[in-house]
CSV table of C-alpha atoms in Angstrom, one decimal:
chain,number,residue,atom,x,y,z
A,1,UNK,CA,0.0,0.0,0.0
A,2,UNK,CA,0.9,3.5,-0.3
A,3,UNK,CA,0.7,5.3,3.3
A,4,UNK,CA,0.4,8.3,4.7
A,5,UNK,CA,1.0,8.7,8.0
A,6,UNK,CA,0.8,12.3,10.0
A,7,UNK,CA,3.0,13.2,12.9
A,8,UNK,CA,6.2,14.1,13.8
A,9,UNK,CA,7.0,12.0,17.4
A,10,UNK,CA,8.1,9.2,18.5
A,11,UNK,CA,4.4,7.4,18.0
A,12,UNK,CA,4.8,7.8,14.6
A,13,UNK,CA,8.1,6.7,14.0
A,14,UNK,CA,7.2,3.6,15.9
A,15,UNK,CA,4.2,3.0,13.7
A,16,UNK,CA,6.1,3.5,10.6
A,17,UNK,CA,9.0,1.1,12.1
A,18,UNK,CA,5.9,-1.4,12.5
A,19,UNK,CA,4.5,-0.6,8.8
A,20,UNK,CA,8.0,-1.2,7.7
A,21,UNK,CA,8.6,-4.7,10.0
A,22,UNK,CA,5.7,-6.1,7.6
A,23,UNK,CA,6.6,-9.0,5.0
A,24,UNK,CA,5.1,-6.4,2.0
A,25,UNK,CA,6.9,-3.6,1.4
A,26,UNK,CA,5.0,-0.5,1.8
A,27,UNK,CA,5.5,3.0,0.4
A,28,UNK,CA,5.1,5.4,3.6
A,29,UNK,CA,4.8,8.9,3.2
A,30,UNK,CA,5.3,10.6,7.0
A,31,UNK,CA,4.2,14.7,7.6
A,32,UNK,CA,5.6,16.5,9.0
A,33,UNK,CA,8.3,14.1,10.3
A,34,UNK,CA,11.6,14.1,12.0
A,35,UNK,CA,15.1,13.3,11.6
A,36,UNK,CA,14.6,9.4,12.0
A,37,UNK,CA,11.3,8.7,10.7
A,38,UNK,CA,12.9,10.7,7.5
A,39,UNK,CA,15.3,7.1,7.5
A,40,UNK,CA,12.4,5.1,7.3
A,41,UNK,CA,9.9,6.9,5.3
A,42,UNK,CA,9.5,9.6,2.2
A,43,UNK,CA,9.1,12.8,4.4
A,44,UNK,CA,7.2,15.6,2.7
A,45,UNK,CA,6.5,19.3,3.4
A,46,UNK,CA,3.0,19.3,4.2
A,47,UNK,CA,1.2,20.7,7.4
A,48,UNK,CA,-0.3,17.8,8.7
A,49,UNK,CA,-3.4,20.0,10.4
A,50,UNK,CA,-4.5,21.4,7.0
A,51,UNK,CA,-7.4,19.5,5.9
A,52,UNK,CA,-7.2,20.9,2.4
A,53,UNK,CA,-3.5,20.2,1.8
A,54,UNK,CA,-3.5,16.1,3.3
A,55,UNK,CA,-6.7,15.7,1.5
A,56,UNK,CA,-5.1,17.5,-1.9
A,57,UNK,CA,-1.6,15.0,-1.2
A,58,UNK,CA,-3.2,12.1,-0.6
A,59,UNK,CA,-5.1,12.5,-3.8
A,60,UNK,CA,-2.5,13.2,-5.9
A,61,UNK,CA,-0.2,10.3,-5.1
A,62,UNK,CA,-2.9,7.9,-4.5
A,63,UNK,CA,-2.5,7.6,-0.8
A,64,UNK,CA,-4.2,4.2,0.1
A,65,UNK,CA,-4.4,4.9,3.5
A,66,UNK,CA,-4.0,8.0,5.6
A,67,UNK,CA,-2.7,7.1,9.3
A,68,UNK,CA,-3.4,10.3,11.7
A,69,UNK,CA,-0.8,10.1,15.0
A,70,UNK,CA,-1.2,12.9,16.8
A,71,UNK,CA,-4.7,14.9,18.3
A,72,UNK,CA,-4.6,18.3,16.1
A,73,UNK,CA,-5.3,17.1,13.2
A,74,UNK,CA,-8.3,14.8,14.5
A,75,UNK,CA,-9.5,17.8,16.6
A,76,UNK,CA,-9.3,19.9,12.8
A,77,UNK,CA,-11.3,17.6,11.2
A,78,UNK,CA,-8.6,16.3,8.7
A,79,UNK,CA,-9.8,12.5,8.7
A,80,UNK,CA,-13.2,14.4,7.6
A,81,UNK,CA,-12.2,15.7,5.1
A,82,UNK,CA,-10.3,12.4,4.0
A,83,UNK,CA,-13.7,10.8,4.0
A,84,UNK,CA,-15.9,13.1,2.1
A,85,UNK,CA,-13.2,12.3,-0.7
A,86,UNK,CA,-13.5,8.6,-0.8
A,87,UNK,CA,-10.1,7.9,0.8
A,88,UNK,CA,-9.6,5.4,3.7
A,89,UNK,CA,-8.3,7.0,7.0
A,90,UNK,CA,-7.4,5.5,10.3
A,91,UNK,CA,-8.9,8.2,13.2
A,92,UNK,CA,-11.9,9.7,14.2
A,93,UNK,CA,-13.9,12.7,12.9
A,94,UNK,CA,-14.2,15.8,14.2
A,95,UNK,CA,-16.9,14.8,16.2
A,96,UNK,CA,-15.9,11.9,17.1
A,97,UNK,CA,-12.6,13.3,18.6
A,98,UNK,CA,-14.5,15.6,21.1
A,99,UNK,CA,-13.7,12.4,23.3
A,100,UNK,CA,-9.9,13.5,23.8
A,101,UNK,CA,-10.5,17.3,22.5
A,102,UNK,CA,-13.0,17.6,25.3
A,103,UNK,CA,-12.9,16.1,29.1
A,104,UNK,CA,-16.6,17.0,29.9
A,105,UNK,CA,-18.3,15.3,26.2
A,106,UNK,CA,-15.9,12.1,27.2
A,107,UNK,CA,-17.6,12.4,30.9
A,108,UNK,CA,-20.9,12.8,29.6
A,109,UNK,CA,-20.3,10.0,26.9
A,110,UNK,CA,-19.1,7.7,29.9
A,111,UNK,CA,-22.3,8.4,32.1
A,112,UNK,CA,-24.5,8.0,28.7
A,113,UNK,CA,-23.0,4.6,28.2
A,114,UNK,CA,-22.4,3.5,31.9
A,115,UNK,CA,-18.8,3.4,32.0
A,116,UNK,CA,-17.0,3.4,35.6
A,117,UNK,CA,-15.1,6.8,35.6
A,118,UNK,CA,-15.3,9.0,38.7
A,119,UNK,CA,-17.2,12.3,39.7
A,120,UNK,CA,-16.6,15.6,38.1
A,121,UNK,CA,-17.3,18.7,38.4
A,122,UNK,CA,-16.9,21.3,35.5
A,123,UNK,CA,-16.2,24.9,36.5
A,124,UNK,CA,-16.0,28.1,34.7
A,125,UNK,CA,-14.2,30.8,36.8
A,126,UNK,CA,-12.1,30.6,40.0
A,127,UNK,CA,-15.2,31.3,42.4
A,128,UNK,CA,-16.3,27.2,40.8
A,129,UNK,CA,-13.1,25.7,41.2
A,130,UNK,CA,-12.8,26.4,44.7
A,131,UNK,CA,-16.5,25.7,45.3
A,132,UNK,CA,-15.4,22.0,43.2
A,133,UNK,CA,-12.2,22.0,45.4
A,134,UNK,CA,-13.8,21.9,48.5
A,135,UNK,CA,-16.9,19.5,47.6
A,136,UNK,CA,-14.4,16.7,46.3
A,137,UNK,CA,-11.7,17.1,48.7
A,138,UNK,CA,-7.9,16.3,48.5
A,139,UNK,CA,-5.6,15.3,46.7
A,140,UNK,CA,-7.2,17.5,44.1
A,141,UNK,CA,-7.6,16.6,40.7
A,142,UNK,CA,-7.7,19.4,38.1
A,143,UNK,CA,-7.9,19.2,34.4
A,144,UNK,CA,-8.0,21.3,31.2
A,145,UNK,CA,-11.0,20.6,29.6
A,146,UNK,CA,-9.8,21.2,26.1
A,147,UNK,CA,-6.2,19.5,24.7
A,148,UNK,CA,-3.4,20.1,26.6
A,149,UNK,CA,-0.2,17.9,25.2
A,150,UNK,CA,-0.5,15.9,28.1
A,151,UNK,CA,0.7,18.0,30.6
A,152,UNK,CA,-3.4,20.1,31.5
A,153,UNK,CA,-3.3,18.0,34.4
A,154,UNK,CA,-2.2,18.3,38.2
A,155,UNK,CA,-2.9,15.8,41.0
A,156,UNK,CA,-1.9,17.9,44.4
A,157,UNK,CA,-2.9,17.9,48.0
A,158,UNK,CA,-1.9,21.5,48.2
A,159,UNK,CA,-5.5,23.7,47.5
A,160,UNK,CA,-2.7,26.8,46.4
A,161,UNK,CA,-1.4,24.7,43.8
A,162,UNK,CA,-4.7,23.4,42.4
A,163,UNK,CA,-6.2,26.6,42.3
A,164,UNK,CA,-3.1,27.7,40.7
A,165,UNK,CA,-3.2,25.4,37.9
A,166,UNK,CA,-7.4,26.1,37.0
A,167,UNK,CA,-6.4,29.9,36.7
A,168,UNK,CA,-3.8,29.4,34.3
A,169,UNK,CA,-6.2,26.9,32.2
A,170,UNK,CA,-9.1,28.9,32.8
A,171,UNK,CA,-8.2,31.7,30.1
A,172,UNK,CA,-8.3,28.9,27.4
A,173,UNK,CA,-11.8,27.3,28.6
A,174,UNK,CA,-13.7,25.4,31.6
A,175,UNK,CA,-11.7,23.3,33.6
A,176,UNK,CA,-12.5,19.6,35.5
A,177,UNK,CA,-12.3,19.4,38.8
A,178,UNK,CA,-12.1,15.3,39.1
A,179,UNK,CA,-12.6,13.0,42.1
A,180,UNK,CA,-9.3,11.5,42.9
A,181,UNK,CA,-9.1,8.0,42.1
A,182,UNK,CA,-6.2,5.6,43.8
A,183,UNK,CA,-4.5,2.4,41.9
A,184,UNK,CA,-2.3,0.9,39.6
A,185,UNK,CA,-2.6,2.6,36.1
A,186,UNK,CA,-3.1,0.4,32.5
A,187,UNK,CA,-3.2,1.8,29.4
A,188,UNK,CA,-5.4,-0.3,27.0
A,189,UNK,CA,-5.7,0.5,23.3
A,190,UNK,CA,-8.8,-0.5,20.5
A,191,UNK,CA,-9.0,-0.3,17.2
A,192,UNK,CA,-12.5,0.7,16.0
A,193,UNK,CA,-14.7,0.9,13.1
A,194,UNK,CA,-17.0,2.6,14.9
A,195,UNK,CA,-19.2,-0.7,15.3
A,196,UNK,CA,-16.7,-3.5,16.5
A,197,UNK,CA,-13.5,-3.1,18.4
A,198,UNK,CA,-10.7,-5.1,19.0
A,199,UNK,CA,-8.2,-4.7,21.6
A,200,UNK,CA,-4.7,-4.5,22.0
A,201,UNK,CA,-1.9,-5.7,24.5
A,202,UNK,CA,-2.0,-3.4,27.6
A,203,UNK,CA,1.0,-1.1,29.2
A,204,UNK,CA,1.9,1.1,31.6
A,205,UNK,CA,4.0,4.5,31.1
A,206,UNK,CA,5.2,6.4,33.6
A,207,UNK,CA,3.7,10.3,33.5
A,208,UNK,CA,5.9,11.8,36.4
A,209,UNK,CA,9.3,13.3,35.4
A,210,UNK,CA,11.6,11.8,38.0
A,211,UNK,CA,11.9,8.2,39.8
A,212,UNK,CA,9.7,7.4,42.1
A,213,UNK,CA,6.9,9.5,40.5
A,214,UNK,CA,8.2,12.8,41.6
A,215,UNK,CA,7.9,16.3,39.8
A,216,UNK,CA,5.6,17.2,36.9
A,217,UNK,CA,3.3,15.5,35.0
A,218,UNK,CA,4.7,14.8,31.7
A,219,UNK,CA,3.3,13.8,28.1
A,220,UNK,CA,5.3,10.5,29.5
A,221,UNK,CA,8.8,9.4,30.1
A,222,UNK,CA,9.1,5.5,29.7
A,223,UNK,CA,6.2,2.8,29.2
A,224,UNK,CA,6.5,-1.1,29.6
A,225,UNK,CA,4.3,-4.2,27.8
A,226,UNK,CA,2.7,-6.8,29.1
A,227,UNK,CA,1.8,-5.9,33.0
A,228,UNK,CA,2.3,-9.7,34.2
A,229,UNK,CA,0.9,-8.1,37.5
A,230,UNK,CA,-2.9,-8.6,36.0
A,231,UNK,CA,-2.3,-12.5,36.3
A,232,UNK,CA,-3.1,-12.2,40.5
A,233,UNK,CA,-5.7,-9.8,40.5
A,234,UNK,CA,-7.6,-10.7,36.9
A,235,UNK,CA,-6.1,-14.2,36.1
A,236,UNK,CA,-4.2,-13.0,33.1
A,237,UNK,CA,-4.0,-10.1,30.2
A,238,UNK,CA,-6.9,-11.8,28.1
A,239,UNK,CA,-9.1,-12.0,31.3
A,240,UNK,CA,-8.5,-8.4,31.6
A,241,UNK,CA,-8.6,-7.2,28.4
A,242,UNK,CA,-11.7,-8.9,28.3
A,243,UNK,CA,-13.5,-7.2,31.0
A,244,UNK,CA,-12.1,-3.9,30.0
A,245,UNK,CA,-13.8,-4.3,26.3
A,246,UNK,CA,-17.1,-5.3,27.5
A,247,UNK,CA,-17.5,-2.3,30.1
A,248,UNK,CA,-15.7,-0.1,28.4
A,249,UNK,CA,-14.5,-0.2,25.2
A,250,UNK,CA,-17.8,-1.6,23.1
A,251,UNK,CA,-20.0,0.3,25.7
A,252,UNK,CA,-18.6,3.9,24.2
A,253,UNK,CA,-18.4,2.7,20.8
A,254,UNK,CA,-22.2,1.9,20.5
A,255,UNK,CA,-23.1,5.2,22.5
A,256,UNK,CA,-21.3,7.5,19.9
A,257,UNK,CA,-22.8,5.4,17.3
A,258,UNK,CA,-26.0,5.6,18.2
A,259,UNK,CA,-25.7,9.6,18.6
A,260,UNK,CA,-24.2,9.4,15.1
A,261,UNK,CA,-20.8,10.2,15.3
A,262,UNK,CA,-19.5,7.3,15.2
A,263,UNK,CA,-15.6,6.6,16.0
A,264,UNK,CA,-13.4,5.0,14.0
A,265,UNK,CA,-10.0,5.2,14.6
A,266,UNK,CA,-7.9,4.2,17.8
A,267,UNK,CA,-9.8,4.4,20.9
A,268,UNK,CA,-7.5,4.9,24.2
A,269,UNK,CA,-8.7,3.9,27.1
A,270,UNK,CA,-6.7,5.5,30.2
A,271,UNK,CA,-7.8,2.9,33.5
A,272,UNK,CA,-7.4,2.9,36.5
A,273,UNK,CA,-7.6,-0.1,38.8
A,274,UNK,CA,-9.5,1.1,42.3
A,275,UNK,CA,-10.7,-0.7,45.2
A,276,UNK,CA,-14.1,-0.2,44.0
A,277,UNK,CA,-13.0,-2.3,40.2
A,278,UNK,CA,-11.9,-0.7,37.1
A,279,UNK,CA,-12.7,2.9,36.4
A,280,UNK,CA,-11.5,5.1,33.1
A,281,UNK,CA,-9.5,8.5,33.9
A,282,UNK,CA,-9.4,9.4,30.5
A,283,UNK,CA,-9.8,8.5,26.6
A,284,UNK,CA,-7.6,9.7,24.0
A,285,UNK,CA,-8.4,9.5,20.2
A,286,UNK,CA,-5.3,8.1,18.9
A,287,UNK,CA,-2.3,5.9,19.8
A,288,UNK,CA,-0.3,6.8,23.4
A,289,UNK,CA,2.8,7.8,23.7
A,290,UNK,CA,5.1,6.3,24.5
A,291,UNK,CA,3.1,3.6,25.1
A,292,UNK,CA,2.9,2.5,21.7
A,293,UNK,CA,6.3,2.1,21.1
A,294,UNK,CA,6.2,-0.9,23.5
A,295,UNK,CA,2.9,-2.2,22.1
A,296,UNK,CA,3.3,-2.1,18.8
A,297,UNK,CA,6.6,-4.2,18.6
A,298,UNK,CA,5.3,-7.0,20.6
A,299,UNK,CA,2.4,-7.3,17.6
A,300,UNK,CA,2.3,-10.4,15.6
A,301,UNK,CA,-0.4,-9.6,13.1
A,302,UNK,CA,0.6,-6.8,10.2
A,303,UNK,CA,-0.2,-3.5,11.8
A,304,UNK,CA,-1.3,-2.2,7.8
A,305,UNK,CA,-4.1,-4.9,7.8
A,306,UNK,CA,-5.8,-4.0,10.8
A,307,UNK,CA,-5.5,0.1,10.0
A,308,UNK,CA,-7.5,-0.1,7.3
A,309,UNK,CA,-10.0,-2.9,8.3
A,310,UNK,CA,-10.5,-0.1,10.8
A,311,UNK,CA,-10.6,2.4,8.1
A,312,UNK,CA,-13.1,0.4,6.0
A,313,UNK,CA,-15.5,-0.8,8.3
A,314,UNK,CA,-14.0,-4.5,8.1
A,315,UNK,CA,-13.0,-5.5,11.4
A,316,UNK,CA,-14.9,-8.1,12.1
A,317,UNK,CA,-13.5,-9.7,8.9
A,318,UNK,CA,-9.9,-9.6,11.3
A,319,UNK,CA,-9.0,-12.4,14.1
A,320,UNK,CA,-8.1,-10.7,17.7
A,321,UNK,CA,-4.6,-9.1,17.0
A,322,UNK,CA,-2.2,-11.6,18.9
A,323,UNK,CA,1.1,-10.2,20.5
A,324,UNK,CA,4.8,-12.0,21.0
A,325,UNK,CA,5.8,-13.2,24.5
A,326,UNK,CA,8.4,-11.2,24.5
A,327,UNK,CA,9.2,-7.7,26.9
A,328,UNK,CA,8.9,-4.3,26.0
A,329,UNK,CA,10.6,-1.3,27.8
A,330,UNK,CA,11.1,2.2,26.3
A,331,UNK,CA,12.7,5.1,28.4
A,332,UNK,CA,12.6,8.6,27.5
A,333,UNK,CA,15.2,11.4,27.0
A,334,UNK,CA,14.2,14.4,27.8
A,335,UNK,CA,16.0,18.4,26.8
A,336,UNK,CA,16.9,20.1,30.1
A,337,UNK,CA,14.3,22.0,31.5
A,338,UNK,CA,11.0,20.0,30.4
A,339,UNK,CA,8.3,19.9,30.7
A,340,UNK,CA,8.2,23.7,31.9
A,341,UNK,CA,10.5,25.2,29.4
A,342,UNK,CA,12.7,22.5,27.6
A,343,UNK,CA,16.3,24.3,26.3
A,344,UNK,CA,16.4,23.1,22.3
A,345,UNK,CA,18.8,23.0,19.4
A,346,UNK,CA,21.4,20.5,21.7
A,347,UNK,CA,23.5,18.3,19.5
A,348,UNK,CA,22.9,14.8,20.0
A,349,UNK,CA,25.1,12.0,20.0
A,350,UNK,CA,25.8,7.9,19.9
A,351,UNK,CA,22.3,7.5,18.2
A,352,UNK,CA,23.6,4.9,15.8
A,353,UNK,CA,25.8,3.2,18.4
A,354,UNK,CA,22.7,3.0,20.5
A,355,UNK,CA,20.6,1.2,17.7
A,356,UNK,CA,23.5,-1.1,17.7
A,357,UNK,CA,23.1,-2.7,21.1
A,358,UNK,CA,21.0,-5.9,20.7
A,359,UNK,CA,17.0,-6.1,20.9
A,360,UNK,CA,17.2,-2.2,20.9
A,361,UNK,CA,15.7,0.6,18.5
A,362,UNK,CA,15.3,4.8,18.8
A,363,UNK,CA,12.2,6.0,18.1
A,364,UNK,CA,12.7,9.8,17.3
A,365,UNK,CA,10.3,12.4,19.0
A,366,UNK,CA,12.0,15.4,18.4
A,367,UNK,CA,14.9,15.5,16.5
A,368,UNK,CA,16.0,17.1,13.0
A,369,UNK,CA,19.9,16.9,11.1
A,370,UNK,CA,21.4,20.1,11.0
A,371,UNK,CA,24.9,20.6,8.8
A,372,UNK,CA,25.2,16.9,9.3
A,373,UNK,CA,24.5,16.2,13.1
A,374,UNK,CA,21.5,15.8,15.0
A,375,UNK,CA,19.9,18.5,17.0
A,376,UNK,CA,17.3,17.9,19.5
A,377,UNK,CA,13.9,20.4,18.5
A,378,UNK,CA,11.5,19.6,21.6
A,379,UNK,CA,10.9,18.7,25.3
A,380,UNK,CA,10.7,14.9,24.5
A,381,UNK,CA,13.6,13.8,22.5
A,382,UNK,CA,13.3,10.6,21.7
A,383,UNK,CA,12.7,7.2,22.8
A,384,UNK,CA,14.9,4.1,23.5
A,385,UNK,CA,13.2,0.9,23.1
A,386,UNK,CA,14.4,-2.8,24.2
A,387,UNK,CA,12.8,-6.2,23.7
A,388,UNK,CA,14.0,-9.0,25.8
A,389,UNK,CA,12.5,-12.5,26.9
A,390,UNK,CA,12.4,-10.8,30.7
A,391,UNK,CA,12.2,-7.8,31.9
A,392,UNK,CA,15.3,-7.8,33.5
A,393,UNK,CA,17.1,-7.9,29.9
A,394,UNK,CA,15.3,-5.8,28.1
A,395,UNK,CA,15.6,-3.0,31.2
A,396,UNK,CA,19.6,-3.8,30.9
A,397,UNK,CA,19.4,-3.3,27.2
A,398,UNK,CA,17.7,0.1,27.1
A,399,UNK,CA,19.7,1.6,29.8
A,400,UNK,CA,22.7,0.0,28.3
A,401,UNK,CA,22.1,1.9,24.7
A,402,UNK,CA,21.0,4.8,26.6
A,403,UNK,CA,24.1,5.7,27.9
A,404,UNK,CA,25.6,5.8,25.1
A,405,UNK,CA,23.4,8.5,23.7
A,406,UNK,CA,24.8,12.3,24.4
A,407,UNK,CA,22.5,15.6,25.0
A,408,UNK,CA,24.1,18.5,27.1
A,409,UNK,CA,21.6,18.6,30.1
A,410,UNK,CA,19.3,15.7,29.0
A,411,UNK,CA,17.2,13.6,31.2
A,412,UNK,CA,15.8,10.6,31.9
A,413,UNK,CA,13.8,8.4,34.5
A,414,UNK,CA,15.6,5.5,36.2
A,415,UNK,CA,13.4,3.3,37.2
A,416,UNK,CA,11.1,2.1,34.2
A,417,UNK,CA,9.9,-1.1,35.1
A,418,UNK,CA,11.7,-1.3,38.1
A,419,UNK,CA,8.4,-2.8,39.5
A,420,UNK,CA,8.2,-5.8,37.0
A,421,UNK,CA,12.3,-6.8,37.4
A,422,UNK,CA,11.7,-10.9,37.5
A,423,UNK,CA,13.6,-12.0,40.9
């Protein structure tokens, strides 16, 4: 097929590495791209949240199938205009992506359907946040309503901080005061064709910036796949994953269909595992990162195949996507300075040494070649990612390769699936 897939992070690059793993040889377009995806695919000059221009593209050189990473371009109604042309794309309209774009349609989607998610309260101005604040109690839970990168939220006992964080949302739109919710984290991913889904293998990522979840919220600094953790509490992944779809996942799906926006596309479903059972934090509208780029190399099945069944309404047509036994860790290097004001424009070094260590890969996030090196261009550079048959190897590996990578003041968690180290 010939693919287009928009984006320019590390999720993307580790989708087109997985386009590229197939047996048939694909020809994959990436916009905007980076330095490393530009290795693996036919970068072009095209801005990627221009309906008009992807549409006028995809045409021209007889795109198969357009692959949408990031939220912008969902939230700018590119995959609609895709689909009033005739050409199959993998994401959710306009509409449909109100269930990332917007925290209180995904709540009231969540109640319509009878999904387990907690209490919320949506508030306007200041005077409603603190009246929210004090109704729900601490720790606080505060949320941009709108998109935020991943980084609109703050989880704080301290009522100065909280408060804090809703003014300086506020200006953009309401924000969500949230009932706080205590447990284990999974993210779980489905494909959709806005009738059937199917689900992926689960992970965890790690949002804080330093170890031992301390500091910031992040967009993410390392993920790990499978969680063998669900065996004692669920009896296994498929157990879970099977629960998870029936009272969450295919819940949603027929409640946005039946209001007729139906989403098709890449449903994320953000969990968290209470006392009280299973209860969703959050949805996204397209893959996680960088929790894709420890799901998607663990997947058996060609990743192209089940896109565009997605795309054209043909998933039930597709077997339950089955993933390897192997581990998957990916850690995070961060510029200096992120997540409140990353210093850019850093040389970066020992990429391709890194890439040489065994079981290991970079996925770019933010990277461009400049007079023949690579610069670092963002917050979240890039992504190191090790398979291993334990977790204990493929932990060694990525920290391993990591160390040999250079960037003046760059940063990175050390405990990425510390948890899961096999004794």
């Amino acid at each position: 097929m010939r693919i287009l897939v928009l984006g320019s992070g590390a999720r993307e690059h580790a989708i087109i590495l997985a386009l590229r793993s197939e047996e048939v040889s694909h020809a994959i377009y990436a916009a905007p791209g980076n330095a490393g995806i530009a290795r693996d695919a036919h970068v072009v000059d095209l801005d990627a949240n221009d309906p008009v221009a992807v549409t006028e593209f995809a045409k021209t050189e007889a795109i198969d199938l357009v692959v949408i990473g990031p939220e912008a371009p969902l939230v700018a109604g590119v995959a609609d205009a895709l689909r009033e042309r005739g050409i199959p794309v993998f994401g959710p309209g306009k509409a449909a992506a109100q269930l990332e774009g917007s925290k209180t349609y995904a709540k009231r989607i969540m109640d319509a359907a009878g999904v387990p998610t907690g209490r919320a309260v949506r508030a306007r101005d200041l005077a409603g946040v603190e009246a929210a604040l004090d109704e729900l109690g601490a720790p606080h839970v505060v949320k941009a309503d709108g998109l935020a990168a991943g980084k609109g939220v703050i989880v704080t006992s301290d009522r100065a901080a909280a408060l804090a964080h809703a003014e300086a949302y506020l200006p953009t739109g309401p924000v969500l005061i949230e009932e706080f919710l205590a447990g284990p984290e999974v993210s779980l991913f489905f494909l959709s064709d806005g009738d059937r889904v199917l689900p992926l293998s689960p992970a965890q990522d790690f949002k804080r910036l330093r170890d031992g979840d301390e500091g910031p919220n992040t967009g993410g600094m390392g993920a790990y796949s499978p969680l063998p953790w669900l065996l004692e509490r669920f009896g296994g992944e498929e157990e879970f994953v099977d629960q998870v779809t029936r009272e969450v996942a295919e819940p949603v799906i027929r409640q946005m269909d039946a209001e007729g926006t139906p989403f098709i596309g890449l449903l994320y479903a953000g969990l968290i595992l209470t006392e009280a059972g299973v209860k969703v934090i959050e949805f996204n509208a397209r893959f996680g990162d960088p929790e894709t780029q420890v799901v998607l190399p663990r997947l058996l099945d060609p990743l192209s195949t089940l896109l565009m069944a997605a795309a054209s309404g043909t998933l039930e047509d597709q077997p339950r996507p089955a993933f390897a036994e192997a581990t998957a860790v990916t850690v995070v290097l961060a510029s200096e300075g992120y997540p409140e004001a990353p210093i850019t424009g850093r040389v970066l070094t020992g990429i391709d040494e890194a890439d040489e260590v065994d079981g290991v890969h970079v996925a770019h996030a933010a990277t461009v070649l400049r007079d023949g090196r690579l610069h670092a261009t963002g917050g979240r550079v890039l992504n190191v990612v090790a398979l291993g048959t334990t977790f204990r190897e493929a932990r060694s590996a990525a920290y391993e390769a990591l160390g040999m990578i250079g960037l003046e003041g760059g940063q990175y968690r050390t405990d990425i699936a510390a948890g899961v180290i096999e004794d």
